[in-house]
Coordinates of C-alpha atoms in Angstrom, one line a residue:
X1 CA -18.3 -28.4 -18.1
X2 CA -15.9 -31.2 -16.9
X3 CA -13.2 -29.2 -14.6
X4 CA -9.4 -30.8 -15.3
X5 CA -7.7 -31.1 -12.4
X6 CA -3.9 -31.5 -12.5
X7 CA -2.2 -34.2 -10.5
X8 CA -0.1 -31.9 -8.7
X9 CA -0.5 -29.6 -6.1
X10 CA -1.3 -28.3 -3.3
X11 CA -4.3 -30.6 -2.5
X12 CA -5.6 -33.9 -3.2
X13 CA -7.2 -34.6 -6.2
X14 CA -10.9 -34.8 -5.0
X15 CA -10.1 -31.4 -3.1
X16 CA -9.2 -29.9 -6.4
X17 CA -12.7 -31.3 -8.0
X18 CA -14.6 -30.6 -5.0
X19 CA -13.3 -27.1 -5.0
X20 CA -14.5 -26.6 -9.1
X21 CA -17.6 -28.4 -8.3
X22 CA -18.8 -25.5 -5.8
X23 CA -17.8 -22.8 -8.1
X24 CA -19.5 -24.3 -11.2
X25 CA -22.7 -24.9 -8.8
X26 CA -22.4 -20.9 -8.0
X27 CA -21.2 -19.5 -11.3
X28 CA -22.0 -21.9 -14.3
X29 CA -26.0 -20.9 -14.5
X30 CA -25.2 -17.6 -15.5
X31 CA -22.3 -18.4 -17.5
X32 CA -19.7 -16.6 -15.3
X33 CA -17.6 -19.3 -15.4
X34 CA -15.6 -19.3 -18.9
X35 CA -13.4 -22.1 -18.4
X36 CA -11.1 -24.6 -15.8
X37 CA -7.6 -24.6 -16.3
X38 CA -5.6 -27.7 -15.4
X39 CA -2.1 -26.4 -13.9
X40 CA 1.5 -28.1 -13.0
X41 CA 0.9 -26.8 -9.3
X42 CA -2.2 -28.3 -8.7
X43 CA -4.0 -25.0 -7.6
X44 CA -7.4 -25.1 -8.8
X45 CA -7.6 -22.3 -12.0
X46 CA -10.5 -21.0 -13.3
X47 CA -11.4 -18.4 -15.4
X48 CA -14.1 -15.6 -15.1
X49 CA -15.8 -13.5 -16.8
X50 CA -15.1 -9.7 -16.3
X51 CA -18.4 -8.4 -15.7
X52 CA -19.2 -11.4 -12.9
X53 CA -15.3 -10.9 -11.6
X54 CA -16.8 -8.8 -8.0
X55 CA -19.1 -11.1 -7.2
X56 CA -17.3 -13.9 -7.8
X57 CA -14.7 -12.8 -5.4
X58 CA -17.1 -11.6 -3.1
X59 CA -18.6 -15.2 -2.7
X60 CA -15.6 -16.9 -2.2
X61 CA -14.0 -14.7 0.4
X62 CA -17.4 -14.5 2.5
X63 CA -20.5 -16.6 1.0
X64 CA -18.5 -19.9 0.4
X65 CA -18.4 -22.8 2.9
X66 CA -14.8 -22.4 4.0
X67 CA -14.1 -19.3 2.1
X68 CA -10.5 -17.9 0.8
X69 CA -10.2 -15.1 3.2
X70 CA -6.8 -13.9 2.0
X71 CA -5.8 -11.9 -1.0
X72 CA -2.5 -13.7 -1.4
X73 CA -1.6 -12.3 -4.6
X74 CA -2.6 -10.1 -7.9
X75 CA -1.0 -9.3 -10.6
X76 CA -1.3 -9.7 -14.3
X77 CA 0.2 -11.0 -17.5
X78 CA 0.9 -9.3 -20.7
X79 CA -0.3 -12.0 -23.1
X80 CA 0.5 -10.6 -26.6
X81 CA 3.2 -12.8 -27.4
X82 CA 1.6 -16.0 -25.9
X83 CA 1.5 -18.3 -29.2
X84 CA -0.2 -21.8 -26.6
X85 CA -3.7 -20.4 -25.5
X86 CA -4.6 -24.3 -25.2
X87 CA -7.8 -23.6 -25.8
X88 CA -8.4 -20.8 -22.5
X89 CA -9.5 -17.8 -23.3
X90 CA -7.7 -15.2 -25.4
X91 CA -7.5 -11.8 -24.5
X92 CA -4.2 -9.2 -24.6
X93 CA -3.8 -9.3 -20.7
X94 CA -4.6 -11.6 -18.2
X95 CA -5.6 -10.2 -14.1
X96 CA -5.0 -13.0 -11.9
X97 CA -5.8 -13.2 -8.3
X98 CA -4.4 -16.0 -6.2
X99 CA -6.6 -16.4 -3.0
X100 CA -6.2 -18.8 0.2
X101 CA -8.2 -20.2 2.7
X102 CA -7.0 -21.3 6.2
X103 CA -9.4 -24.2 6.6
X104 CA -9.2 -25.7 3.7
X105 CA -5.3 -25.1 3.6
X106 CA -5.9 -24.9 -0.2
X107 CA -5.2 -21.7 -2.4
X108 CA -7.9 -20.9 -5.2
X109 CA -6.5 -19.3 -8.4
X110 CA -9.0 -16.6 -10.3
X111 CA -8.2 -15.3 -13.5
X112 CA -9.5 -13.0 -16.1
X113 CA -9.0 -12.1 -19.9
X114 CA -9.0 -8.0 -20.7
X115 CA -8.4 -7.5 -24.2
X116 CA -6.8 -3.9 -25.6
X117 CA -10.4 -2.0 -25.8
X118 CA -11.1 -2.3 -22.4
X119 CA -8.3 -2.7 -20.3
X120 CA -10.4 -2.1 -16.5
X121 CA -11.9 -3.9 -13.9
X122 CA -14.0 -3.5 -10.4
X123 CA -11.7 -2.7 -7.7
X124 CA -11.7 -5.2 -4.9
X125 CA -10.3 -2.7 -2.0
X126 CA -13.6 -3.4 0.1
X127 CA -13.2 -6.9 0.4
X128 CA -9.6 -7.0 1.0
X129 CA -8.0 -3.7 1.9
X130 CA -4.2 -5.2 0.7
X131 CA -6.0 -4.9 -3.2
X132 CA -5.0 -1.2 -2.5
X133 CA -1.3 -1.0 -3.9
X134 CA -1.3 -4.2 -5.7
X135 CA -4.3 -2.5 -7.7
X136 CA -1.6 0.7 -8.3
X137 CA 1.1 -1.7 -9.4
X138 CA -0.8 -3.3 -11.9
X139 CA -1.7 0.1 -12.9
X140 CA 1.8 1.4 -12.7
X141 CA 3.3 -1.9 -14.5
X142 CA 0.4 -2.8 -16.9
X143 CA -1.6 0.3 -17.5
X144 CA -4.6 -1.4 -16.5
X145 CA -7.5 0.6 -14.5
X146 CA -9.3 -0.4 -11.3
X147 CA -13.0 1.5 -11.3
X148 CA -14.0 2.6 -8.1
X149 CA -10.1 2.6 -6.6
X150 CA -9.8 5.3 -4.5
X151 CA -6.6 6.6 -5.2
X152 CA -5.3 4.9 -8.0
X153 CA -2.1 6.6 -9.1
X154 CA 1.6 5.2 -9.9
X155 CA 3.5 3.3 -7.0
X156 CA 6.6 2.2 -8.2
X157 CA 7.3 4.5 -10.9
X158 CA 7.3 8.7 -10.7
X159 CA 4.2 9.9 -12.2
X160 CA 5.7 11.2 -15.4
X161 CA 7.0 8.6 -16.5
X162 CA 5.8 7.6 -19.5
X163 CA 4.5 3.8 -20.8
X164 CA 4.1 0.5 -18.7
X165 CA 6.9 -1.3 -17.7
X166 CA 5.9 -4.7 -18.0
X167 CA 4.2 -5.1 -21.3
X168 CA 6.3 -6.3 -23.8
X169 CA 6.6 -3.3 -26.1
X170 CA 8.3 -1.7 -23.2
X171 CA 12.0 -0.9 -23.5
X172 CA 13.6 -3.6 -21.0
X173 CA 17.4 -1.8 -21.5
X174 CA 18.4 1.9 -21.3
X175 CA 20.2 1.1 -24.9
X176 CA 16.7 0.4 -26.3
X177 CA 15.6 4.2 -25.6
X178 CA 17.3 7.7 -27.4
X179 CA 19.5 9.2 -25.2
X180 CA 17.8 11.0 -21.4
X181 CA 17.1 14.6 -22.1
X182 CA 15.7 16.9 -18.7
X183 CA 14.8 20.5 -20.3
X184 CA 14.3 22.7 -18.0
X185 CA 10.4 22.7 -18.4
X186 CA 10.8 18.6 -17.7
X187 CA 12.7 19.8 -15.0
X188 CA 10.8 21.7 -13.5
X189 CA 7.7 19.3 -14.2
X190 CA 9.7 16.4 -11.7
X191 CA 10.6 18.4 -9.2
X192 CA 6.8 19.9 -9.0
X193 CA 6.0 15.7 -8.9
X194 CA 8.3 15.5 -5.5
X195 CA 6.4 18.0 -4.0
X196 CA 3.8 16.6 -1.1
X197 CA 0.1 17.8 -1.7
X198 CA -2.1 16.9 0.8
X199 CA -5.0 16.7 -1.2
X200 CA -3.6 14.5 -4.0
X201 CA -3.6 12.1 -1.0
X202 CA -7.1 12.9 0.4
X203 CA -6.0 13.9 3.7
X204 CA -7.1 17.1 4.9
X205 CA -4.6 20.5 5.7
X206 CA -6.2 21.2 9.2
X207 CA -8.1 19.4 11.9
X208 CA -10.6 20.9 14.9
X209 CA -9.7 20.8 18.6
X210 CA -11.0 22.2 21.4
X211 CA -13.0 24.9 19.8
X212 CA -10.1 26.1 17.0
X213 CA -8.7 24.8 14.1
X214 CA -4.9 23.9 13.3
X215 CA -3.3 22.9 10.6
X216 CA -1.5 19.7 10.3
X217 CA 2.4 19.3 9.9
X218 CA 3.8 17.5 7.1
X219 CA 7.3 16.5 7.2
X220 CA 9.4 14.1 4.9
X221 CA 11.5 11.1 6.0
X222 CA 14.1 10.1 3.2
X223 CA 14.7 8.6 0.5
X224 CA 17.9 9.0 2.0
X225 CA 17.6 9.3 5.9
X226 CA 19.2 6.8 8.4
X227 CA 15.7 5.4 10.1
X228 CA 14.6 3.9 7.2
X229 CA 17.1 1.7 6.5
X230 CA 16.9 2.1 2.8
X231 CA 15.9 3.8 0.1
X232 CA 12.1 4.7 1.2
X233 CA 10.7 7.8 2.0
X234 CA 7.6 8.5 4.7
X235 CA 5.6 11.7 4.8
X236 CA 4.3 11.5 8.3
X237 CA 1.4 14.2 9.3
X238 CA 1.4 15.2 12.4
X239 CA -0.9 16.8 14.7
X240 CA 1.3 18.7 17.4
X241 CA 3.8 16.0 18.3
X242 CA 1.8 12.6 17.4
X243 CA 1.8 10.9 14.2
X244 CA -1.2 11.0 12.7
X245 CA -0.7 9.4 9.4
X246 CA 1.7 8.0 7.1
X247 CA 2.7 8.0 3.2
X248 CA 5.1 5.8 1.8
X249 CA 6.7 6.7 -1.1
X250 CA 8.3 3.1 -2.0
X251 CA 9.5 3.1 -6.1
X252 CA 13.1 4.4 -5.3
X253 CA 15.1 1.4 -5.9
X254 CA 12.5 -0.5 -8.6
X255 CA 15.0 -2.6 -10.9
X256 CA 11.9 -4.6 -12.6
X257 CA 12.7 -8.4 -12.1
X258 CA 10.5 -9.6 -14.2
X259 CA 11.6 -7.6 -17.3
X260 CA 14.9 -8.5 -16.5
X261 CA 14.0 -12.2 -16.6
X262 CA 12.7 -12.1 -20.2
X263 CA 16.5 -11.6 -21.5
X264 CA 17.5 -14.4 -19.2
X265 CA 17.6 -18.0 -19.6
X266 CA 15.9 -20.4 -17.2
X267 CA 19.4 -21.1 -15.3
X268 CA 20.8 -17.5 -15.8
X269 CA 17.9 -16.0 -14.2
X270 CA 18.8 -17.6 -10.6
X271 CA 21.6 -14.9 -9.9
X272 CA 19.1 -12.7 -10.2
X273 CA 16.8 -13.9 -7.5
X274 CA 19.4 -13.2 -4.5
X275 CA 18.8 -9.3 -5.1
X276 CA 14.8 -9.7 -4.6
X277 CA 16.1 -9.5 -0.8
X278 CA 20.0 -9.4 -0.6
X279 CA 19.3 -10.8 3.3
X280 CA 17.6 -14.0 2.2
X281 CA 20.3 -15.8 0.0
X282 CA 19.2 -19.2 -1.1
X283 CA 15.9 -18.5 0.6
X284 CA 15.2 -16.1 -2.8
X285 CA 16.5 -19.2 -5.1
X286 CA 14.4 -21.7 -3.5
X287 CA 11.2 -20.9 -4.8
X288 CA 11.9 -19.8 -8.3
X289 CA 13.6 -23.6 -8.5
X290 CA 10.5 -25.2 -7.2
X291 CA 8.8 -23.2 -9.7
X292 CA 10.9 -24.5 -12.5
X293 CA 11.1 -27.9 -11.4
X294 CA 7.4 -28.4 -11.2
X295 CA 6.7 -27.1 -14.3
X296 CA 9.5 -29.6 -15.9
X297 CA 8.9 -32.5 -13.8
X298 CA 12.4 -32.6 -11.9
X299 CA 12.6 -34.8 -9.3
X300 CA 15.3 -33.2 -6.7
X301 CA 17.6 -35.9 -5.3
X302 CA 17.4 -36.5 -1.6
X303 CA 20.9 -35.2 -0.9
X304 CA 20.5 -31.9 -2.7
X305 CA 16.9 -31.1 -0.6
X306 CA 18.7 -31.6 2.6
X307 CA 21.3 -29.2 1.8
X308 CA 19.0 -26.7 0.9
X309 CA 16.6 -26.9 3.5
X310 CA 20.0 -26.4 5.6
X311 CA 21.6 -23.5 3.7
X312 CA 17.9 -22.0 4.0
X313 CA 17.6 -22.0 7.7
X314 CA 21.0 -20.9 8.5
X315 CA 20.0 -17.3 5.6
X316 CA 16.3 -17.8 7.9
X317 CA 18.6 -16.7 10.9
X318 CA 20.6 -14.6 9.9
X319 CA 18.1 -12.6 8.3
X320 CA 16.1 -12.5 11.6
X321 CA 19.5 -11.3 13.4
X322 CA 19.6 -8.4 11.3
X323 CA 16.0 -7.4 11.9
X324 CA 16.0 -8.5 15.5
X325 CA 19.2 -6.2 16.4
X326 CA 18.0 -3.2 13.7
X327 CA 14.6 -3.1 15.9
X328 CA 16.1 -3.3 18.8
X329 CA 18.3 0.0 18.0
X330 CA 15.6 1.7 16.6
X331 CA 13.5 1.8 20.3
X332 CA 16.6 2.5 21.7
X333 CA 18.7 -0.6 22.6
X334 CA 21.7 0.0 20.8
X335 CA 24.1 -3.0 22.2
X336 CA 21.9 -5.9 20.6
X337 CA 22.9 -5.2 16.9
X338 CA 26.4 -5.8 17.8
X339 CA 26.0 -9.1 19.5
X340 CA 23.8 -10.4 17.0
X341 CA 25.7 -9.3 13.8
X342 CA 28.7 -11.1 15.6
X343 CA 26.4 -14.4 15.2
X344 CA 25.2 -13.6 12.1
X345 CA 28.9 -13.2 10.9
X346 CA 29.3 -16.9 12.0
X347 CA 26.7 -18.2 10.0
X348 CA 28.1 -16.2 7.4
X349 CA 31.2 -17.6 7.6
X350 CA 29.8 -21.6 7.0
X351 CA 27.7 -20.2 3.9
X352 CA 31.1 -19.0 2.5
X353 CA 32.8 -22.2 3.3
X354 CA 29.7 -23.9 1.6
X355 CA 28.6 -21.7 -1.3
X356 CA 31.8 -19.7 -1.8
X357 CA 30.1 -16.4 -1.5
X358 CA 27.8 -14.5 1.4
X359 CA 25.3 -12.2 0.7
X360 CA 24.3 -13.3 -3.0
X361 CA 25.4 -17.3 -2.9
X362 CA 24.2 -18.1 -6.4
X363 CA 24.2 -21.6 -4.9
X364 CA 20.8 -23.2 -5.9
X365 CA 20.8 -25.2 -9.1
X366 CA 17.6 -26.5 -11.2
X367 CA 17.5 -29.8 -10.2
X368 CA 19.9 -29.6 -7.1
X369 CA 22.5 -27.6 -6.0
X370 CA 26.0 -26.4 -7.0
X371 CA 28.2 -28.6 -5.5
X372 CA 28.4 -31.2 -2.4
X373 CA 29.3 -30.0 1.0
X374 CA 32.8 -29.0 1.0
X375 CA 35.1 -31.5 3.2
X376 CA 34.9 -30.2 7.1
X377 CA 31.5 -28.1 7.1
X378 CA 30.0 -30.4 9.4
X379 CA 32.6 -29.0 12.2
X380 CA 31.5 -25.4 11.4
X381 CA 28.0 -26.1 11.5
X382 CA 28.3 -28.3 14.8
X383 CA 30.5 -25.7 16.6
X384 CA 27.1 -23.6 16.0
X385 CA 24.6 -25.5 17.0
X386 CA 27.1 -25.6 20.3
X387 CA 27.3 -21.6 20.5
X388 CA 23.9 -20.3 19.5
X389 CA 20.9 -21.7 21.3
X390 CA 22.7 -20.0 24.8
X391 CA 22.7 -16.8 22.9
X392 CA 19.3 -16.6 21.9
X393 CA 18.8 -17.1 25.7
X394 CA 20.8 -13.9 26.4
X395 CA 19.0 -12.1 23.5
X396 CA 15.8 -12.9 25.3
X397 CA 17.0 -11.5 28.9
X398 CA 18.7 -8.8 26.8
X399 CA 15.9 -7.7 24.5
X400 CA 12.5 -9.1 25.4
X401 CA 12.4 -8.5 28.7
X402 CA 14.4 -5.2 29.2
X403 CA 11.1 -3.0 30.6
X404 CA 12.7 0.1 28.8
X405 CA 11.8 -2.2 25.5
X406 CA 8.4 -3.5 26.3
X407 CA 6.9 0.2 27.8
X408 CA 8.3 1.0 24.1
X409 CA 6.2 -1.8 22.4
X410 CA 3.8 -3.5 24.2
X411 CA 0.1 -2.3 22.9
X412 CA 1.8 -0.2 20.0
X413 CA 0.8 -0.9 16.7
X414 CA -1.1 -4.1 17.6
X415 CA -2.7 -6.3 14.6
X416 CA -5.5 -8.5 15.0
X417 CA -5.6 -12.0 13.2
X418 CA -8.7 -10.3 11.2
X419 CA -6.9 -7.3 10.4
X420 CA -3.2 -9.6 9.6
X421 CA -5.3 -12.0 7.4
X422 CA -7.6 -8.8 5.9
X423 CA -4.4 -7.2 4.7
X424 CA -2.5 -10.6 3.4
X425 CA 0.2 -10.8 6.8
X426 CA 2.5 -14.0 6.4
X427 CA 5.5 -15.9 8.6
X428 CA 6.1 -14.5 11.4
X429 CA 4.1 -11.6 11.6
X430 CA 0.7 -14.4 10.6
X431 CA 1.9 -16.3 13.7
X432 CA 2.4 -13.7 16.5
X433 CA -0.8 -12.4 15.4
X434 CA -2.5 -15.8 17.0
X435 CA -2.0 -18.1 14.3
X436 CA 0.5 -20.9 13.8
X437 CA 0.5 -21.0 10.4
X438 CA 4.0 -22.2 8.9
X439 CA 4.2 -23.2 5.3
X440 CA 6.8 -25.8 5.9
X441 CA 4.4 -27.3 8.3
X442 CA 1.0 -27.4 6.5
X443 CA 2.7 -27.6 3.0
X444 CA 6.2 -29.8 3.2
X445 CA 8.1 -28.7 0.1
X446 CA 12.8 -30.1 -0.5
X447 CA 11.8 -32.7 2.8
X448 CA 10.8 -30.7 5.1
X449 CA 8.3 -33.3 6.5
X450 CA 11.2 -35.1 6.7
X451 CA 12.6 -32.6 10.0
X452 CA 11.0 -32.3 13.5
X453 CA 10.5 -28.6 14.2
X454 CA 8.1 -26.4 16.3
X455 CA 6.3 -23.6 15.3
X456 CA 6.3 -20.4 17.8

């Protein structure tokens, strides 16, 4: 077989090819390898079949030269109303898993055809412990199985909910269904679903100690409670006063993007994106443009890339303000969140000057941006530059080094780089686990090879 290798990407061309040449030296004797898919982003595609998919994956995260370490992503595809199959194989759904490796700086993409009679596949929890929940939301989304999960139930969804959200028989609007009916035996049936049971969780009612046995506490945090800072709720088992364990229940506020996407056009869709993370602004647009962009072959102008890398950094900070001052009250320091929501409300202020709105910009345009700079936002964003860098010095006198803080912190809850990379850690929380690893660094994307910048 003769791998096709796109021209665009993420690596060179011969580090595409190189990377197919290994995996049809390992997987093309036994016909494991079905096919090589040439893609717009340049990440090296192929396809597997389903009964080799586990030890496939198990060579490249540990047996190959350089391996992909990381689970990056996995998801799937409903493929029933795909009409192009450009000669790949054709199945009803498609399980992708998107892998990366730190020494090659290169991201491997593995994929797999399921068609409607057998709709499973080998879990892959034991060789990357993150394949846990995005197993249950392929589950939850796509009513496709993972043999040998260990707890494969709904995660976004309550569990009597009926159907699969993403396929595309699903209903994507409320108008589409009859009207909601709750009989009482429904009723009773969701309230029964809200109740914690330990076992349905596989952790045990009582524990040993000291010659006599006691039986754990379980208590529920949220939806609704103030130290969650959203809609999320914990069930935290305790053993006396310490924390043994904890559940997150996380499908309160599911809205379903991606169905909401297939009523959109390519350009109305970008409103959308600022309520993936309604902290990030134009740092939720960015990506989905560089997604449509490669795919069509736009070529940003100059200009436009500078402007968004700038808008981006100043939503990077403010975003970082918000969780910088919300951790800080949550151990205890409540003055912090006040200073630095006064900063934040500066940046603010230049993003409404620039994009005309705040929290959801809708600035980002395929192909560029809105508008040009308004007349006079180089004076807001100079005045600043003047005022901030002296308060990140008081935040770090403030914060960082109040003792109160670091007997609060330090050797709590600490991650190795194993255990950040084993469970698919990114950005920050990547770095201040030992490695500086900073996707505008390693992979430039709108010019930002073009800025000199340090990596903490």
């Amino acid at each position: 077989m003769t791998p096709r290798v796109s021209t665009l990407g993420d690596a060179s061309i011969g580090e595409q090819a190189g990377l197919v040449s290994e995996l049809l030296a390992h997987c093309g004797s036994d016909g494991a390898l079905v096919a090589v898919q040439s893609t717009k982003d340049g990440i090296p595609t192929v396809w597997i079949k389903r009964q080799h998919l586990y030890d496939v994956l198990r060579y490249v995260k540990s047996e190959l030269p350089r391996p992909f370490p990381m689970l990056f992503d996995l998801s799937a595809t409903d493929e029933r109303l795909r009409r192009n199959h450009d000669g790949l194989p054709i199945g009803t759904f498609t399980v992708f898993y998107h892998l990366f490796s730190f020494d090659r700086n290169q991201s491997l993409r593995i994929k797999v055809a399921l068609d409607g009679e057998s709709l499973s596949l080998p879990s892959s929890i034991d060789l990357w412990p993150n394949a846990d929940w995005y197993e249950r939301e392929i589950f939850d989304m796509f009513g496709i199985r993972f043999e040998g999960h260990p707890f494969l139930r709904r995660l976004l969804m309550p569990s009597w909910w009926e159907g699969y959200p993403l396929r595309k028989d699903h209903p994507s609007r409320a108008t589409e269904v009859g009207l909601f009916q709750l009989p009482p035996d429904k009723l009773v049936m969701t309230q029964d679903a809200l109740q914690f049971k330990p076992e349905e969780w596989g952790l045990p009612r009582t524990y040993h100690d000291r010659d006599s046995d006691f039986d754990y506490m379980f208590i529920n945090l949220g939806p609704a409670h103030t130290g969650t800072h959203g809609v999320l709720r914990l069930v935290a088992q305790l053993a006396g006063e310490e924390i043994v364990n904890i559940v997150p229940d996380i499908g309160f506020h599911h809205r379903s993007q991606e169905k909401i996407a297939e009523r959109q056009t390519w350009h109305t869709f970008i409103p959308y994106t600022d309520r993936v993370d309604y902290l990030q602004g134009v740092l939720n647009e960015m990506p989905y443009c560089l997604a449509v962009e490669r795919l069509a072959g736009i070529t940003v102008p100059p200009r436009a890339q500078v402007i968004r890398v700038m808008m981006s950094e100043f939503y990077r900070i403010a975003s970082h303000l918000v969780w910088y001052g919300t951790f800080a009250g949550d151990v205890g320091a409540l003055s912090p969140v006040f200073y630095m929501f006064n900063d934040r409300e500066r940046i603010l202020s230049i993003v409404e000057a620039v994009c005309g709105g705040r929290m959801h910009p809708n600035w980002l345009r395929i192909g560029g941006v809105a508008r040009d700079l308004p007349i006079g936002w180089d004076q807001l964003v100079r005045q600043f530059i003047d005022w901030f860098p002296e308060r990140l010095d008081d935040y770090e006198r403030l914060v960082m080094d109040n003792p109160i803080l670091k007997q609060r912190t330090v050797g709590i809850g600490v991650l190795s780089l194993e255990d950040a990379i084993a469970w698919g850690a990114t950005g920050p929380m990547l770095r201040a686990c030992g490695l500086p690893w900073d996707l505008r660094k390693v992979r430039p994307y709108s010019g930002y090879e073009q800025f000199d910048f340090e990596v903490p």
